């Protein structure tokens, strides 16, 4: 099983990569449990691919390293995508990577489970998950896990970030493991409908011949 992490952090080290690593550390072993070997984790640092991403738009085709990154995304069983917040949205580098990917293969992430995450200097930008990242990956036809993770500067070392990380990574792992397809199907309450005449007969049962005879005796 393959887990690909897309990190759009620009500095070294970066809080974006740190959050990505924390999420992968939880999701990788959970996706293959109870097997002892965790999922294979492949990290894509978009900072290292920035030049080839730009050239893709001018040349019309990706370079060698970027092509390998696209292949990794296509082969992934699940994705963790993390971006820093710039101007209340995802970074241009982050968006450009997925624009370039979509230009070469518009179904590259279709049907794949994706965990969305972001980092920023203040908690006021936490809505970036729902007003920017979630719509983007819904458009790309990915399966976005219910819980997204946003980490502001004050969140590092706080208990809440660890709890959100555990929950979101667990949801991603469940989708990667295919638990939703192995559960027994729930019975549709409208699948078997009792005919109206049967319900009516139950309210006014027809007496048997013996019951009718006894009822007519004085």
mmCIF file of C-alpha atoms in Angstrom:
data_model
loop_
_atom_site.group_PDB
_atom_site.id
_atom_site.type_symbol
_atom_site.label_atom_id
_atom_site.label_comp_id
_atom_site.label_asym_id
_atom_site.label_seq_id
_atom_site.Cartn_x
_atom_site.Cartn_y
_atom_site.Cartn_z
ATOM 1 C CA UNK A 1 0.000 0.000 0.000
ATOM 2 C CA UNK A 2 1.337 3.432 -0.977
ATOM 3 C CA UNK A 3 0.823 6.736 0.815
ATOM 4 C CA UNK A 4 2.016 9.889 -0.961
ATOM 5 C CA UNK A 5 2.579 13.102 0.977
ATOM 6 C CA UNK A 6 2.546 16.409 -0.915
ATOM 7 C CA UNK A 7 4.220 19.200 1.064
ATOM 8 C CA UNK A 8 4.271 22.760 -0.236
ATOM 9 C CA UNK A 9 6.481 24.204 2.495
ATOM 10 C CA UNK A 10 9.098 26.658 1.323
ATOM 11 C CA UNK A 11 11.585 26.823 4.179
ATOM 12 C CA UNK A 12 13.925 24.175 5.597
ATOM 13 C CA UNK A 13 12.757 23.057 8.062
ATOM 14 C CA UNK A 14 9.108 24.054 7.647
ATOM 15 C CA UNK A 15 6.026 23.684 9.811
ATOM 16 C CA UNK A 16 4.217 22.428 6.708
ATOM 17 C CA UNK A 17 6.587 19.470 6.358
ATOM 18 C CA UNK A 18 6.446 18.863 10.106
ATOM 19 C CA UNK A 19 2.661 18.592 10.015
ATOM 20 C CA UNK A 20 2.838 16.345 6.940
ATOM 21 C CA UNK A 21 5.267 14.009 8.701
ATOM 22 C CA UNK A 22 3.078 13.807 11.809
ATOM 23 C CA UNK A 23 0.023 12.896 9.767
ATOM 24 C CA UNK A 24 1.932 10.263 7.766
ATOM 25 C CA UNK A 25 3.400 8.755 10.952
ATOM 26 C CA UNK A 26 -0.122 7.977 12.155
ATOM 27 C CA UNK A 27 -1.774 7.059 8.851
ATOM 28 C CA UNK A 28 0.923 4.741 7.449
ATOM 29 C CA UNK A 29 0.758 2.020 10.150
ATOM 30 C CA UNK A 30 -3.001 2.418 10.647
ATOM 31 C CA UNK A 31 -3.702 1.814 6.935
ATOM 32 C CA UNK A 32 -2.140 -1.664 7.016
ATOM 33 C CA UNK A 33 -3.158 -2.723 10.552
ATOM 34 C CA UNK A 34 -3.068 -5.411 11.853
ATOM 35 C CA UNK A 35 -0.147 -6.168 9.511
ATOM 36 C CA UNK A 36 3.162 -5.116 11.094
ATOM 37 C CA UNK A 37 4.570 -3.391 8.010
ATOM 38 C CA UNK A 38 3.214 0.153 7.502
ATOM 39 C CA UNK A 39 2.230 1.621 4.168
ATOM 40 C CA UNK A 40 5.083 2.865 1.979
ATOM 41 C CA UNK A 41 5.381 6.632 2.396
ATOM 42 C CA UNK A 42 6.683 8.793 -0.442
ATOM 43 C CA UNK A 43 7.110 12.520 0.233
ATOM 44 C CA UNK A 44 6.961 15.083 -2.564
ATOM 45 C CA UNK A 45 8.586 18.394 -1.629
ATOM 46 C CA UNK A 46 7.110 20.847 -4.112
ATOM 47 C CA UNK A 47 9.876 23.330 -3.350
ATOM 48 C CA UNK A 48 12.278 21.006 -5.164
ATOM 49 C CA UNK A 49 9.944 20.787 -8.161
ATOM 50 C CA UNK A 50 9.090 24.486 -8.483
ATOM 51 C CA UNK A 51 11.175 25.104 -11.602
ATOM 52 C CA UNK A 52 9.778 22.110 -13.487
ATOM 53 C CA UNK A 53 6.238 23.023 -12.431
ATOM 54 C CA UNK A 54 6.690 26.481 -13.971
ATOM 55 C CA UNK A 55 8.206 25.053 -17.148
ATOM 56 C CA UNK A 56 5.238 22.712 -17.547
ATOM 57 C CA UNK A 57 2.999 25.684 -18.276
ATOM 58 C CA UNK A 58 5.397 27.204 -20.787
ATOM 59 C CA UNK A 59 6.691 24.025 -22.443
ATOM 60 C CA UNK A 60 3.491 22.020 -22.356
ATOM 61 C CA UNK A 61 4.993 18.903 -20.774
ATOM 62 C CA UNK A 62 6.505 17.994 -17.380
ATOM 63 C CA UNK A 63 10.199 17.427 -16.759
ATOM 64 C CA UNK A 64 11.675 14.144 -15.590
ATOM 65 C CA UNK A 65 11.399 14.758 -11.825
ATOM 66 C CA UNK A 66 7.916 16.199 -12.111
ATOM 67 C CA UNK A 67 6.787 13.264 -14.266
ATOM 68 C CA UNK A 68 8.010 10.905 -11.564
ATOM 69 C CA UNK A 69 6.050 12.902 -8.987
ATOM 70 C CA UNK A 70 2.899 12.675 -11.119
ATOM 71 C CA UNK A 71 3.396 8.913 -11.461
ATOM 72 C CA UNK A 72 3.699 8.617 -7.680
ATOM 73 C CA UNK A 73 0.398 10.439 -7.207
ATOM 74 C CA UNK A 74 -1.339 8.228 -9.752
ATOM 75 C CA UNK A 75 -0.050 5.065 -8.060
ATOM 76 C CA UNK A 76 -0.955 6.201 -4.550
ATOM 77 C CA UNK A 77 -3.615 4.493 -2.467
ATOM 78 C CA UNK A 78 -4.003 7.675 -0.434
ATOM 79 C CA UNK A 79 -2.740 11.252 -0.315
ATOM 80 C CA UNK A 80 -1.837 13.705 2.416
ATOM 81 C CA UNK A 81 -1.641 17.251 1.044
ATOM 82 C CA UNK A 82 -0.329 20.129 3.155
ATOM 83 C CA UNK A 83 0.075 23.764 2.188
ATOM 84 C CA UNK A 84 1.057 26.965 3.950
ATOM 85 C CA UNK A 85 -1.602 29.680 3.860
ATOM 86 C CA UNK A 86 -0.834 32.635 1.588
ATOM 87 C CA UNK A 87 -3.374 35.461 1.236
ATOM 88 C CA UNK A 88 -6.077 33.409 2.991
ATOM 89 C CA UNK A 89 -5.750 30.487 0.556
ATOM 90 C CA UNK A 90 -3.406 27.708 -0.563
ATOM 91 C CA UNK A 91 -0.035 28.723 -1.916
ATOM 92 C CA UNK A 92 0.543 29.330 -5.617
ATOM 93 C CA UNK A 93 3.110 26.534 -5.714
ATOM 94 C CA UNK A 94 0.602 24.076 -4.251
ATOM 95 C CA UNK A 95 -2.123 25.060 -6.720
ATOM 96 C CA UNK A 96 0.282 25.068 -9.653
ATOM 97 C CA UNK A 97 1.331 21.484 -8.924
ATOM 98 C CA UNK A 98 -2.228 20.221 -9.098
ATOM 99 C CA UNK A 99 -2.998 22.438 -12.100
ATOM 100 C CA UNK A 100 -0.038 20.891 -13.934
ATOM 101 C CA UNK A 101 -1.085 17.414 -12.839
ATOM 102 C CA UNK A 102 -4.632 18.016 -14.060
ATOM 103 C CA UNK A 103 -3.358 19.297 -17.380
ATOM 104 C CA UNK A 104 -1.582 15.995 -18.019
ATOM 105 C CA UNK A 105 -4.165 13.697 -16.416
ATOM 106 C CA UNK A 106 -7.483 15.133 -15.230
ATOM 107 C CA UNK A 107 -8.368 11.910 -13.400
ATOM 108 C CA UNK A 108 -5.077 11.475 -11.525
ATOM 109 C CA UNK A 109 -6.641 11.830 -8.060
ATOM 110 C CA UNK A 110 -10.201 10.825 -8.920
ATOM 111 C CA UNK A 111 -11.521 8.353 -6.376
ATOM 112 C CA UNK A 112 -8.438 8.599 -4.163
ATOM 113 C CA UNK A 113 -8.791 9.339 -0.445
ATOM 114 C CA UNK A 114 -7.150 12.666 0.388
ATOM 115 C CA UNK A 115 -6.382 14.222 3.762
ATOM 116 C CA UNK A 116 -6.215 18.014 3.514
ATOM 117 C CA UNK A 117 -4.083 20.061 5.909
ATOM 118 C CA UNK A 118 -2.650 23.562 6.155
ATOM 119 C CA UNK A 119 -0.381 25.674 8.324
ATOM 120 C CA UNK A 120 -0.501 29.372 9.103
ATOM 121 C CA UNK A 121 0.553 32.042 11.533
ATOM 122 C CA UNK A 122 -2.872 32.560 13.066
ATOM 123 C CA UNK A 123 -6.007 30.512 13.728
ATOM 124 C CA UNK A 124 -8.043 33.073 11.771
ATOM 125 C CA UNK A 125 -7.037 31.303 8.551
ATOM 126 C CA UNK A 126 -8.342 27.879 9.606
ATOM 127 C CA UNK A 127 -11.334 28.157 7.251
ATOM 128 C CA UNK A 128 -8.911 27.714 4.354
ATOM 129 C CA UNK A 129 -9.569 23.996 4.689
ATOM 130 C CA UNK A 130 -13.240 24.338 3.814
ATOM 131 C CA UNK A 131 -13.349 27.362 1.521
ATOM 132 C CA UNK A 132 -10.257 26.541 -0.571
ATOM 133 C CA UNK A 133 -8.796 23.035 -0.172
ATOM 134 C CA UNK A 134 -11.987 21.000 0.105
ATOM 135 C CA UNK A 135 -13.610 22.533 -3.015
ATOM 136 C CA UNK A 136 -10.396 22.054 -4.987
ATOM 137 C CA UNK A 137 -10.209 18.336 -4.334
ATOM 138 C CA UNK A 138 -13.937 17.877 -4.727
ATOM 139 C CA UNK A 139 -13.515 19.368 -8.199
ATOM 140 C CA UNK A 140 -10.698 16.887 -8.844
ATOM 141 C CA UNK A 141 -13.132 14.110 -7.823
ATOM 142 C CA UNK A 142 -11.039 12.971 -4.877
ATOM 143 C CA UNK A 143 -12.555 11.498 -1.717
ATOM 144 C CA UNK A 144 -11.737 14.096 0.934
ATOM 145 C CA UNK A 145 -11.687 12.738 4.486
ATOM 146 C CA UNK A 146 -14.164 14.469 6.819
ATOM 147 C CA UNK A 147 -11.549 15.890 9.191
ATOM 148 C CA UNK A 148 -9.021 18.403 7.927
ATOM 149 C CA UNK A 149 -6.090 19.599 10.025
ATOM 150 C CA UNK A 150 -5.028 23.216 10.403
ATOM 151 C CA UNK A 151 -2.024 24.139 12.531
ATOM 152 C CA UNK A 152 -1.457 27.734 13.605
ATOM 153 C CA UNK A 153 1.712 28.832 15.369
ATOM 154 C CA UNK A 154 0.090 28.493 18.797
ATOM 155 C CA UNK A 155 -1.120 24.942 18.059
ATOM 156 C CA UNK A 156 2.329 23.358 18.157
ATOM 157 C CA UNK A 157 2.662 21.577 21.460
ATOM 158 C CA UNK A 158 -1.048 21.943 22.249
ATOM 159 C CA UNK A 159 -3.180 18.847 22.885
ATOM 160 C CA UNK A 160 -5.798 19.746 20.301
ATOM 161 C CA UNK A 161 -3.452 19.381 17.339
ATOM 162 C CA UNK A 162 -2.511 15.844 18.337
ATOM 163 C CA UNK A 163 -6.154 14.854 18.660
ATOM 164 C CA UNK A 164 -7.056 16.276 15.248
ATOM 165 C CA UNK A 165 -4.035 14.566 13.738
ATOM 166 C CA UNK A 166 -5.056 11.198 15.154
ATOM 167 C CA UNK A 167 -8.656 11.549 14.000
ATOM 168 C CA UNK A 168 -7.880 12.762 10.480
ATOM 169 C CA UNK A 169 -5.111 10.208 9.890
ATOM 170 C CA UNK A 170 -7.372 7.453 11.179
ATOM 171 C CA UNK A 171 -10.089 8.444 8.727
ATOM 172 C CA UNK A 172 -7.615 8.413 5.862
ATOM 173 C CA UNK A 173 -6.272 5.024 6.910
ATOM 174 C CA UNK A 174 -9.793 3.580 7.037
ATOM 175 C CA UNK A 175 -10.481 4.718 3.482
ATOM 176 C CA UNK A 176 -7.136 3.412 2.271
ATOM 177 C CA UNK A 177 -7.784 0.044 3.863
ATOM 178 C CA UNK A 178 -11.146 -0.143 2.141
ATOM 179 C CA UNK A 179 -13.140 -0.636 5.316
ATOM 180 C CA UNK A 180 -16.152 1.029 3.773
ATOM 181 C CA UNK A 181 -16.303 -1.662 1.068
ATOM 182 C CA UNK A 182 -15.882 -4.630 3.417
ATOM 183 C CA UNK A 183 -18.615 -3.754 5.870
ATOM 184 C CA UNK A 184 -21.855 -5.725 5.416
ATOM 185 C CA UNK A 185 -24.364 -3.681 3.439
ATOM 186 C CA UNK A 186 -27.060 -2.009 5.459
ATOM 187 C CA UNK A 187 -30.590 -3.119 4.665
ATOM 188 C CA UNK A 188 -32.688 -0.462 3.008
ATOM 189 C CA UNK A 189 -35.829 0.020 5.079
ATOM 190 C CA UNK A 190 -37.784 0.610 1.846
ATOM 191 C CA UNK A 191 -36.399 -2.433 0.033
ATOM 192 C CA UNK A 192 -39.201 -4.743 1.162
ATOM 193 C CA UNK A 193 -42.574 -3.017 1.258
ATOM 194 C CA UNK A 194 -45.600 -4.827 2.651
ATOM 195 C CA UNK A 195 -48.504 -4.568 0.172
ATOM 196 C CA UNK A 196 -51.354 -2.375 1.338
ATOM 197 C CA UNK A 197 -53.908 -5.176 1.088
ATOM 198 C CA UNK A 198 -51.823 -7.297 3.454
ATOM 199 C CA UNK A 199 -51.700 -4.484 5.979
ATOM 200 C CA UNK A 200 -55.445 -3.983 5.622
ATOM 201 C CA UNK A 201 -56.091 -7.704 6.066
ATOM 202 C CA UNK A 202 -54.047 -7.683 9.249
ATOM 203 C CA UNK A 203 -56.386 -5.044 10.677
ATOM 204 C CA UNK A 204 -59.528 -7.001 9.681
ATOM 205 C CA UNK A 205 -58.617 -10.675 9.689
ATOM 206 C CA UNK A 206 -60.955 -13.046 7.836
ATOM 207 C CA UNK A 207 -62.246 -15.722 10.275
ATOM 208 C CA UNK A 208 -61.566 -19.374 9.502
ATOM 209 C CA UNK A 209 -64.549 -21.677 8.730
ATOM 210 C CA UNK A 210 -64.468 -23.103 12.273
ATOM 211 C CA UNK A 211 -64.352 -19.638 13.789
ATOM 212 C CA UNK A 212 -67.235 -18.533 11.582
ATOM 213 C CA UNK A 213 -69.315 -21.575 12.553
ATOM 214 C CA UNK A 214 -68.757 -21.087 16.262
ATOM 215 C CA UNK A 215 -69.557 -17.421 15.919
ATOM 216 C CA UNK A 216 -72.942 -18.230 14.285
ATOM 217 C CA UNK A 217 -74.006 -20.744 16.954
ATOM 218 C CA UNK A 218 -76.484 -19.435 19.559
#
